[in-house]
Structure formats: structure tokens, C-alpha cells
Coordinates of C-alpha atoms and ligand atoms in Angstrom, one line a residue:
M1 CA 68.2 47.1 -33.1
A2 CA 70.0 50.0 -32.5
R3 CA 69.5 51.8 -29.1
D4 CA 69.3 55.5 -30.7
E5 CA 66.4 54.1 -32.8
E6 CA 64.5 52.8 -29.7
I7 CA 64.8 56.4 -28.4
L8 CA 63.9 58.2 -31.4
G9 CA 61.0 56.1 -31.9
W10 CA 59.4 54.2 -34.7
R11 CA 59.6 54.9 -38.3
P12 CA 58.1 53.1 -41.4
G13 CA 61.2 51.4 -42.1
R14 CA 62.4 49.9 -38.8
W15 CA 61.1 46.8 -39.5
R16 CA 64.2 46.1 -41.9
G17 CA 66.4 45.2 -38.7
R18 CA 64.2 42.6 -37.5
P19 CA 63.7 39.0 -38.5
A20 CA 60.9 38.8 -41.2
R21 CA 59.0 35.5 -42.1
Q22 CA 57.0 35.0 -45.4
L23 CA 58.5 37.7 -47.2
P24 CA 59.5 37.2 -51.1
S25 CA 63.2 37.4 -52.1
Y26 CA 63.6 39.6 -54.8
E27 CA 66.8 39.0 -57.0
D28 CA 66.7 42.2 -58.7
K29 CA 67.4 44.8 -55.8
A30 CA 67.7 47.5 -58.3
A31 CA 64.0 47.0 -59.6
L32 CA 62.7 46.5 -56.2
A33 CA 64.5 49.9 -55.3
A34 CA 62.6 51.7 -58.5
V35 CA 59.4 50.2 -57.4
E36 CA 60.0 50.9 -53.8
A37 CA 60.7 54.6 -55.0
H38 CA 57.4 54.7 -57.4
L39 CA 55.3 53.7 -54.5
K40 CA 56.4 56.3 -52.1
D41 CA 55.3 59.1 -54.6
A42 CA 52.1 57.3 -55.8
A43 CA 48.6 58.1 -54.9
P44 CA 47.4 56.6 -51.4
V45 CA 44.8 53.9 -51.9
V46 CA 42.7 55.3 -48.9
A47 CA 42.4 58.6 -47.5
I48 CA 43.6 58.9 -43.8
G49 CA 40.2 60.8 -42.7
D50 CA 38.5 57.7 -43.8
A51 CA 41.0 55.3 -42.0
R52 CA 40.5 57.6 -38.9
A53 CA 36.8 57.2 -39.3
L54 CA 36.7 53.4 -39.1
R55 CA 38.7 54.2 -35.9
E56 CA 35.9 55.9 -34.6
E57 CA 33.4 53.2 -35.7
M58 CA 35.4 50.5 -34.2
A59 CA 35.4 52.3 -31.0
M60 CA 31.7 51.8 -31.0
V61 CA 32.3 48.0 -31.4
A62 CA 34.8 48.1 -28.4
R63 CA 32.1 49.7 -26.3
G64 CA 29.7 46.9 -27.4
R65 CA 27.4 49.6 -29.5
A66 CA 28.1 48.0 -33.2
F67 CA 28.9 44.8 -34.8
V68 CA 31.6 44.1 -37.5
L69 CA 30.9 42.1 -40.9
Q70 CA 34.2 41.7 -42.6
G71 CA 34.7 39.6 -45.6
G72 CA 35.8 38.9 -49.2
D73 CA 38.1 36.7 -51.0
C74 CA 41.1 34.9 -49.7
A75 CA 43.1 36.5 -52.3
E76 CA 42.2 38.9 -55.1
N77 CA 43.8 38.8 -58.5
F78 CA 45.1 40.6 -61.3
D79 CA 42.2 39.4 -63.8
D80 CA 39.2 40.3 -61.4
A81 CA 36.7 42.6 -63.3
V82 CA 36.8 45.5 -60.6
A83 CA 33.9 47.2 -61.2
E84 CA 31.6 44.0 -61.1
R85 CA 33.3 42.7 -58.0
V86 CA 32.8 45.7 -56.1
A87 CA 28.9 45.9 -57.0
R88 CA 28.2 42.5 -56.2
L89 CA 30.2 42.2 -53.1
A90 CA 28.5 45.4 -52.0
Q91 CA 25.2 43.7 -52.8
L92 CA 26.1 40.4 -50.7
F93 CA 27.1 43.0 -47.7
D94 CA 23.6 44.5 -48.2
G95 CA 22.0 41.0 -48.4
M96 CA 23.6 39.7 -44.9
A97 CA 23.0 43.1 -43.3
E98 CA 19.2 42.7 -43.9
H99 CA 19.5 39.6 -41.7
L100 CA 22.4 40.7 -39.0
R101 CA 21.3 44.3 -38.3
P102 CA 18.1 43.8 -36.9
A103 CA 19.5 40.8 -34.8
A104 CA 22.4 42.5 -33.6
G105 CA 20.2 45.4 -32.5
V106 CA 23.3 47.9 -33.2
P107 CA 24.8 49.4 -36.3
L108 CA 26.9 47.2 -38.6
V109 CA 30.7 48.2 -39.5
R110 CA 31.2 46.7 -42.7
I111 CA 34.9 46.0 -44.1
A112 CA 35.7 44.3 -47.0
R113 CA 38.7 41.9 -47.7
I114 CA 39.7 44.1 -50.9
A115 CA 41.9 46.7 -52.4
G116 CA 45.0 45.3 -51.2
Q117 CA 44.5 41.5 -50.1
F118 CA 47.1 40.4 -52.5
A119 CA 49.9 38.9 -50.5
K120 CA 49.7 35.1 -49.3
P121 CA 51.6 33.5 -46.3
R122 CA 52.2 30.0 -47.3
S123 CA 52.7 26.6 -45.0
A124 CA 55.5 25.6 -47.5
P125 CA 57.7 27.6 -49.5
T126 CA 57.8 25.3 -52.6
E127 CA 55.2 23.5 -54.3
M128 CA 55.8 19.9 -55.7
R129 CA 54.0 18.4 -58.7
G130 CA 55.3 15.5 -59.9
R131 CA 59.1 15.8 -59.6
I132 CA 59.0 19.3 -60.3
E133 CA 59.4 21.7 -57.4
L134 CA 58.8 25.5 -57.9
P135 CA 58.5 28.3 -55.3
A136 CA 54.8 28.5 -53.7
Y137 CA 52.4 30.8 -55.3
R138 CA 52.4 34.0 -52.7
G139 CA 49.5 36.1 -54.4
D140 CA 49.6 38.1 -57.6
I141 CA 51.4 41.1 -55.8
I142 CA 54.4 38.6 -55.4
N143 CA 54.6 35.9 -58.3
G144 CA 51.6 34.3 -60.8
Q145 CA 49.8 31.1 -59.9
A146 CA 50.7 29.0 -63.3
F147 CA 53.1 26.3 -62.7
S148 CA 56.2 27.5 -64.2
A149 CA 59.4 28.8 -63.1
A150 CA 58.8 32.2 -64.9
A151 CA 55.6 32.6 -63.3
R152 CA 56.5 31.8 -60.0
A153 CA 59.6 34.0 -59.7
H154 CA 59.5 37.0 -57.1
D155 CA 58.7 40.0 -59.3
P156 CA 58.6 43.5 -57.4
E157 CA 57.2 45.1 -60.5
R158 CA 53.8 43.2 -59.4
M159 CA 53.6 45.6 -56.6
V160 CA 52.9 48.5 -59.3
R161 CA 49.9 46.7 -60.8
A162 CA 48.8 45.7 -57.4
H163 CA 48.5 49.3 -56.2
F164 CA 47.3 50.6 -59.3
Q165 CA 44.2 47.7 -59.3
S166 CA 43.5 48.6 -55.2
V167 CA 43.4 52.4 -56.1
G168 CA 40.7 51.9 -58.7
T169 CA 39.0 49.3 -56.5
A170 CA 38.9 51.6 -53.4
A171 CA 38.0 54.6 -55.5
T172 CA 34.9 52.3 -57.0
L173 CA 33.9 51.1 -53.7
S174 CA 33.7 54.7 -52.4
V175 CA 31.9 56.0 -55.4
A176 CA 29.2 53.2 -55.1
R177 CA 28.8 53.6 -51.4
H178 CA 29.0 57.5 -50.9
G179 CA 27.1 58.5 -47.9
R180 CA 25.2 55.2 -47.4
D181 CA 26.6 52.4 -45.1
P182 CA 30.4 52.8 -46.1
I183 CA 32.3 49.5 -46.9
Y184 CA 35.8 50.0 -45.6
T185 CA 39.0 48.3 -46.9
S186 CA 41.0 45.8 -45.3
H187 CA 43.9 43.1 -46.2
E188 CA 46.9 41.3 -44.4
A189 CA 49.7 43.7 -43.8
L190 CA 52.2 40.9 -45.0
L191 CA 54.2 42.7 -47.9
L192 CA 56.3 45.0 -45.9
P193 CA 58.3 47.0 -48.6
Y194 CA 54.6 47.5 -50.2
E195 CA 53.2 48.6 -46.9
E196 CA 56.2 51.0 -45.7
A197 CA 56.1 52.5 -49.4
L198 CA 52.4 53.3 -48.7
T199 CA 52.8 54.6 -44.9
R200 CA 52.3 58.5 -44.8
R201 CA 52.1 61.4 -42.3
D202 CA 48.9 63.0 -40.9
G203 CA 48.9 66.8 -40.1
E204 CA 49.9 65.9 -36.3
G205 CA 53.0 63.6 -37.2
G206 CA 51.2 60.2 -37.1
W207 CA 51.7 57.8 -39.6
W208 CA 48.9 55.9 -41.3
A209 CA 49.0 52.8 -43.7
T210 CA 47.3 54.3 -46.7
S211 CA 47.4 50.8 -48.3
G212 CA 43.8 50.1 -46.7
H213 CA 41.8 51.3 -43.7
M214 CA 42.3 48.1 -41.5
V215 CA 45.2 46.1 -42.1
W216 CA 45.7 42.6 -40.0
L217 CA 48.7 40.8 -38.6
G218 CA 48.5 37.0 -39.8
D219 CA 48.8 34.1 -37.7
R220 CA 52.3 33.1 -39.1
T221 CA 53.8 36.7 -38.7
R222 CA 52.9 37.7 -35.1
Q223 CA 56.2 36.8 -33.5
L224 CA 56.7 39.5 -31.0
D225 CA 60.2 40.7 -31.9
G226 CA 59.4 40.2 -35.7
A227 CA 59.4 42.6 -38.4
H228 CA 55.6 42.6 -38.9
V229 CA 54.6 43.1 -35.1
D230 CA 57.3 46.3 -35.6
Y231 CA 55.4 47.6 -38.7
L232 CA 51.9 47.3 -37.1
S233 CA 53.0 48.5 -34.1
G234 CA 53.5 52.2 -35.3
I235 CA 50.7 53.2 -37.5
E236 CA 47.1 54.6 -36.4
N237 CA 45.2 52.8 -38.4
V238 CA 42.8 49.9 -36.8
V239 CA 45.1 46.7 -36.5
G240 CA 43.7 43.2 -36.5
L241 CA 45.6 40.4 -34.9
K242 CA 44.7 37.0 -35.7
C243 CA 44.8 34.7 -33.1
G244 CA 45.3 30.8 -33.8
P245 CA 45.1 27.9 -31.3
T246 CA 48.8 28.2 -30.7
L247 CA 48.8 31.4 -29.4
Q248 CA 49.5 31.5 -25.5
P249 CA 47.8 33.6 -23.2
D250 CA 50.7 35.4 -22.1
D251 CA 52.0 36.2 -25.5
L252 CA 48.6 37.8 -26.2
V253 CA 49.1 40.1 -23.1
R254 CA 52.4 41.2 -24.7
L255 CA 51.3 41.5 -28.3
C256 CA 48.6 44.1 -27.1
E257 CA 51.0 45.8 -25.3
R258 CA 53.1 46.1 -28.1
L259 CA 50.6 46.9 -30.5
D260 CA 48.9 49.2 -28.5
P261 CA 50.3 50.5 -25.4
E262 CA 48.0 53.2 -24.8
D263 CA 44.8 50.6 -25.0
R264 CA 42.7 53.0 -27.2
P265 CA 39.1 51.9 -27.9
G266 CA 38.8 50.6 -31.4
K267 CA 42.6 50.3 -31.9
L268 CA 43.3 46.8 -31.7
V269 CA 40.6 44.0 -33.0
L270 CA 41.4 40.6 -32.1
I271 CA 40.4 37.9 -34.8
G272 CA 40.0 34.0 -33.3
R273 CA 40.7 31.6 -35.9
F274 CA 40.9 28.3 -33.7
G275 CA 38.7 25.9 -35.7
A276 CA 35.6 24.2 -34.1
D277 CA 37.2 21.6 -32.4
R278 CA 40.0 23.7 -30.9
I279 CA 38.0 26.9 -29.8
D280 CA 36.3 25.7 -26.5
A281 CA 40.4 25.2 -25.2
A282 CA 41.9 28.3 -26.7
L283 CA 39.4 30.8 -26.5
P284 CA 38.3 31.4 -22.5
P285 CA 42.2 31.8 -21.5
L286 CA 42.7 34.4 -24.1
L287 CA 39.5 36.1 -23.1
E288 CA 40.6 36.1 -19.7
A289 CA 43.8 37.1 -20.3
V290 CA 43.2 40.4 -21.8
R291 CA 39.9 41.1 -19.8
G292 CA 39.7 44.6 -19.2
R293 CA 41.4 45.8 -22.3
N294 CA 39.6 48.2 -24.8
L295 CA 39.8 45.7 -27.7
V296 CA 37.2 44.2 -30.0
W297 CA 36.8 40.3 -30.3
I298 CA 35.7 38.8 -33.5
I299 CA 35.7 35.4 -35.0
D300 CA 37.2 34.3 -38.4
P301 CA 35.6 30.7 -38.5
M302 CA 37.1 29.7 -42.0
H303 CA 41.1 29.6 -41.3
G304 CA 40.8 26.9 -38.4
N305 CA 38.3 24.9 -40.6
T306 CA 40.3 23.9 -43.5
E307 CA 40.2 20.4 -44.6
K308 CA 42.4 18.8 -47.7
V309 CA 40.5 16.3 -49.3
D310 CA 42.0 14.7 -52.6
G311 CA 44.7 17.5 -52.5
R312 CA 42.2 20.4 -52.4
K313 CA 41.1 22.5 -49.6
L314 CA 37.7 22.5 -48.5
R315 CA 35.7 23.8 -45.4
R316 CA 32.3 22.4 -43.9
F317 CA 29.6 24.7 -43.2
D318 CA 28.8 23.0 -39.9
A319 CA 31.9 23.3 -38.7
I320 CA 32.0 27.3 -39.6
T321 CA 28.4 27.9 -37.7
S322 CA 29.5 25.5 -35.0
E323 CA 32.9 28.1 -34.4
I324 CA 30.7 30.9 -34.8
A325 CA 28.1 29.9 -31.9
A326 CA 31.1 28.9 -29.7
F327 CA 32.6 32.2 -29.8
I328 CA 29.5 34.0 -28.9
R329 CA 28.9 31.2 -26.0
H330 CA 32.6 31.8 -24.7
C331 CA 32.2 35.7 -25.0
R332 CA 28.7 36.2 -23.3
A333 CA 30.2 34.0 -20.5
A334 CA 33.1 36.0 -19.9
G335 CA 31.1 39.3 -20.3
V336 CA 32.7 40.3 -23.6
H337 CA 30.9 41.9 -26.4
P338 CA 31.1 39.2 -29.3
G339 CA 32.1 42.0 -31.6
G340 CA 31.5 40.4 -35.2
M341 CA 32.9 38.0 -37.5
H342 CA 35.5 37.5 -40.6
L343 CA 34.9 35.4 -43.4
E344 CA 36.1 34.4 -46.7
M345 CA 33.3 34.8 -49.2
S346 CA 32.5 35.3 -52.9
P347 CA 29.3 36.8 -54.4
D348 CA 29.9 34.3 -57.1
D349 CA 28.2 30.8 -57.1
V350 CA 31.4 29.2 -56.4
T351 CA 31.4 25.4 -55.4
E352 CA 34.6 25.5 -52.4
C353 CA 32.6 25.0 -49.2
L354 CA 30.6 22.0 -48.4
G355 CA 26.9 22.2 -47.0
G356 CA 24.9 25.4 -46.2
G357 CA 22.7 25.1 -49.4
G358 CA 25.9 24.6 -51.6
P359 CA 27.6 21.4 -52.6
Q360 CA 27.1 18.5 -50.8
G361 CA 29.9 16.1 -51.3
P362 CA 33.6 16.5 -52.1
A363 CA 32.8 15.5 -55.9
D364 CA 30.3 18.3 -56.1
L365 CA 33.3 20.9 -55.8
D366 CA 34.5 20.5 -59.2
R367 CA 32.0 22.6 -60.9
A368 CA 33.0 26.0 -60.0
Y369 CA 36.1 25.6 -57.6
R370 CA 37.9 28.8 -58.6
T371 CA 39.6 30.5 -55.3
A372 CA 43.4 31.3 -55.5
C373 CA 44.0 30.3 -52.3
D374 CA 41.4 29.3 -49.7
P375 CA 37.9 28.2 -49.9
R376 CA 35.2 30.9 -49.8
L377 CA 31.3 30.6 -48.8
N378 CA 29.2 31.3 -52.1
A379 CA 26.6 33.9 -52.4
R380 CA 24.0 31.7 -50.8
Q381 CA 25.8 30.3 -48.1
A382 CA 27.1 33.6 -46.7
I383 CA 23.4 34.6 -46.6
E384 CA 22.4 31.6 -45.2
L385 CA 25.2 31.7 -42.6
A386 CA 23.9 35.5 -41.7
R387 CA 20.3 34.0 -41.0
Q388 CA 21.9 31.7 -38.7
V389 CA 24.1 33.9 -37.0
A390 CA 21.2 36.5 -36.5
A391 CA 19.2 33.6 -34.8
L392 CA 22.2 33.1 -32.4
L393 CA 22.4 36.9 -31.6
Ligands
LIG1 C1 44.1 34.7 -44.3 O1 43.3 35.8 -43.6 O2 43.7 34.4 -45.7 C2 44.9 34.0 -43.8 C3 46.0 33.6 -44.3 O3 44.7 33.8 -42.2 P1 45.4 33.2 -40.9 O4 46.6 34.4 -40.9 O5 44.5 33.6 -39.9 O6 46.0 31.7 -41.2
LIG2 MN1 42.6 32.6 -46.3

């Protein structure tokens, strides 16, 4: 990074000078530039005022006076029926809230993984089927799921379609919830050309991501000197940070200082995702390392509990509830508010996770295994989870 940039401060495109993981490689640079220019002039997906309102609600969580319920699909799809999905997901949030709200004893802050949750980090850059190797599917905003060279090519035009769908989804959500228990939007800020183009200035000169109310940093892109950390360090939105089992306490301290040097309550949300068998070793040193900071801790009990059986990913309900229980226990022992949870869930009757009133064994997953990426709780499992977590609270 040039020295003058450091002195002049942050700007939305500064990430371009840093090492970036998990980004697509677009061959047609002219097409990419045209898409970026289009998005720079396009409508924001969310209003800055609403992203600011979430900051205030999250500050209440940081003070122990609210509880976060965040959830939705691992990945949205271009063929989602938007109006129907919004209505059904909102209904699921309400059903879970009936259990959680009285048990938490504080207001709930509802945040969906929606209206921008299109880009996926992958553990391998390619996928093999038989003897054919193709680029991995990286989410509908980057390429297609079909196993063909044409579908898997990285296509910048997909950003335009994702933006269009996100604007419609966010508008539908805000009309549906007008005045009553708002549901905010969130997604992983992975695809930086898209995020940069939708970054806008408020009246006081602050920069906001208008791609969603809250954005988070994935567990695979949290390198201190990396592009994603640089982008997220400059925006005013609530920023989440996925904390996996390999995150070292001193790295967490540096990340917090980098992402929120002013230590503002509600600005930073640490999202633990360790796995039921690793949380006991991993979480207490992290809680200790950042004790005293005004941040929010929540738990994602999904991503550390993924298993592969017969080539297909699954998650067990018991591992999910056990990680949540451990989270609450460790937070209480450390005198930290267990601030909420982050789930992958669907309002549909999908069969992707085992137990909790859903499929009993791997063979039962066949009926409705529909996820584009990771296994989600179905509506019945999500309500059962809310019931059990209410009992723990
Ligand atoms: C996700 O939230 O879908 C995800 C990929 O999470 P993580 O970065 O924690 O693996
Ligand atoms: Mn996922």
C-alpha cells in the first residue's frame, strides 16, 4: 500500500492493492468494468438510515439489553420466488420469536441472511465429477450450479441480476414488516467488486455498504492484511466476524482493533463457529482476549458441525444444540452476554439436517435435499431449536 493512501485514509477501492482470497477471475475485463459502472449508479439495496438503525439496535445487544436472531439460507438463488420466500421466512422468525422473546427477557434483533447472500467461499477451487474437473460453484452472483463449463464460467453480468433481485427482496421485506419488528438484511461481504460499487457516503462523509444492513467477514477471508478486512474496516455498518477454531486470541485482538479502532458499542459482532467438539477449547481464550471491548458475541452452531456422508453434507441437530449450550455456558462463566445466534434455516420442509423432529438417518435426506450449498434446518427443526434455546436462556 502506498504511504499517501494510508495518510489520506480509506476509500472503498483500497482493497484492490491487497491480497484477496476467494474472488472470481473474470476474463472479460471490459464486461466487468461495465457492470461496476452500472452498479455505482444503481439503486442502493438498503437505505443508510436503516443500516444506522441496526447499529443502534446492536448497541443494545452489546449492553446486554437485546438478543440477536440471525438466519436464512446458506445461499440465495436466482430462481427463488422472492415474495413467497420473504413472507415464509418472516413467518418463521415470528414462530421462533414466540419462544425466544419471553425467555431472553429482552427485545429480539431480527436479521435475515437475505437480499445479497449470493457469493460463497469454497474449500476447493474446482470440483471433480468422474474424470471431469470444473471450477467450483461460487454462488449465483458468480457462476451457475449446473456441472458444465459454460455454467461454471465466472460471469460479471450475474452481479447485475443479483443486485436486481436483492433490491426487490429488501423492498418486499421492508414493506411486509413496516413498523412492526423489522427484519434487517445481511450477507457475507465476499465479492468485493460488488460491495465496492454499492458503497455510498452519508451526509457527514461516512461510508456505508448499501448492499445490506449488516455484512460479515467469512472465516476464510479474515487475514489481517487481506483485501476483505481492508474493505470492512472502512464502512460504518454493523460488521460481523466469523470466528473459527483456528483463530488465535492475539489475531482476534488485532482484527478487532483493525475493524473497530474506536470500540463503538454494536459496531462489531463476533460470530463463533467452532463445532460442538471444539468450542470448549477454542472459545474461552477468545472471550478472555477481547474482554472489556464493547462488542457482541453470538454463536453460529452450523458451520463447525458439517459432516460429509456419502458425498453429501449434513448437520446433526444434537451437535447444533450442544454448541449453543456450550456457548451460553462459556459466556456466562466469563461474564459476557450471550448475544444471540446465527443459523442456516429454511421455512420449507427440507431434509438437510438430522434429528430435532426432522430426518432420522442419512437415507431420509433424499426426499427434499435442496440446498445450493450448506444444509439448513427446516421450519420444524428451527422452531424446536428455538424452544430448546429458550429453555437454556
Ligand atoms: C456461511 O456463513 O455460509 C459460511 C461460509 O460461513 P464461514 O465463513 O463461517 O465458514
Ligand atoms: Mn453456509
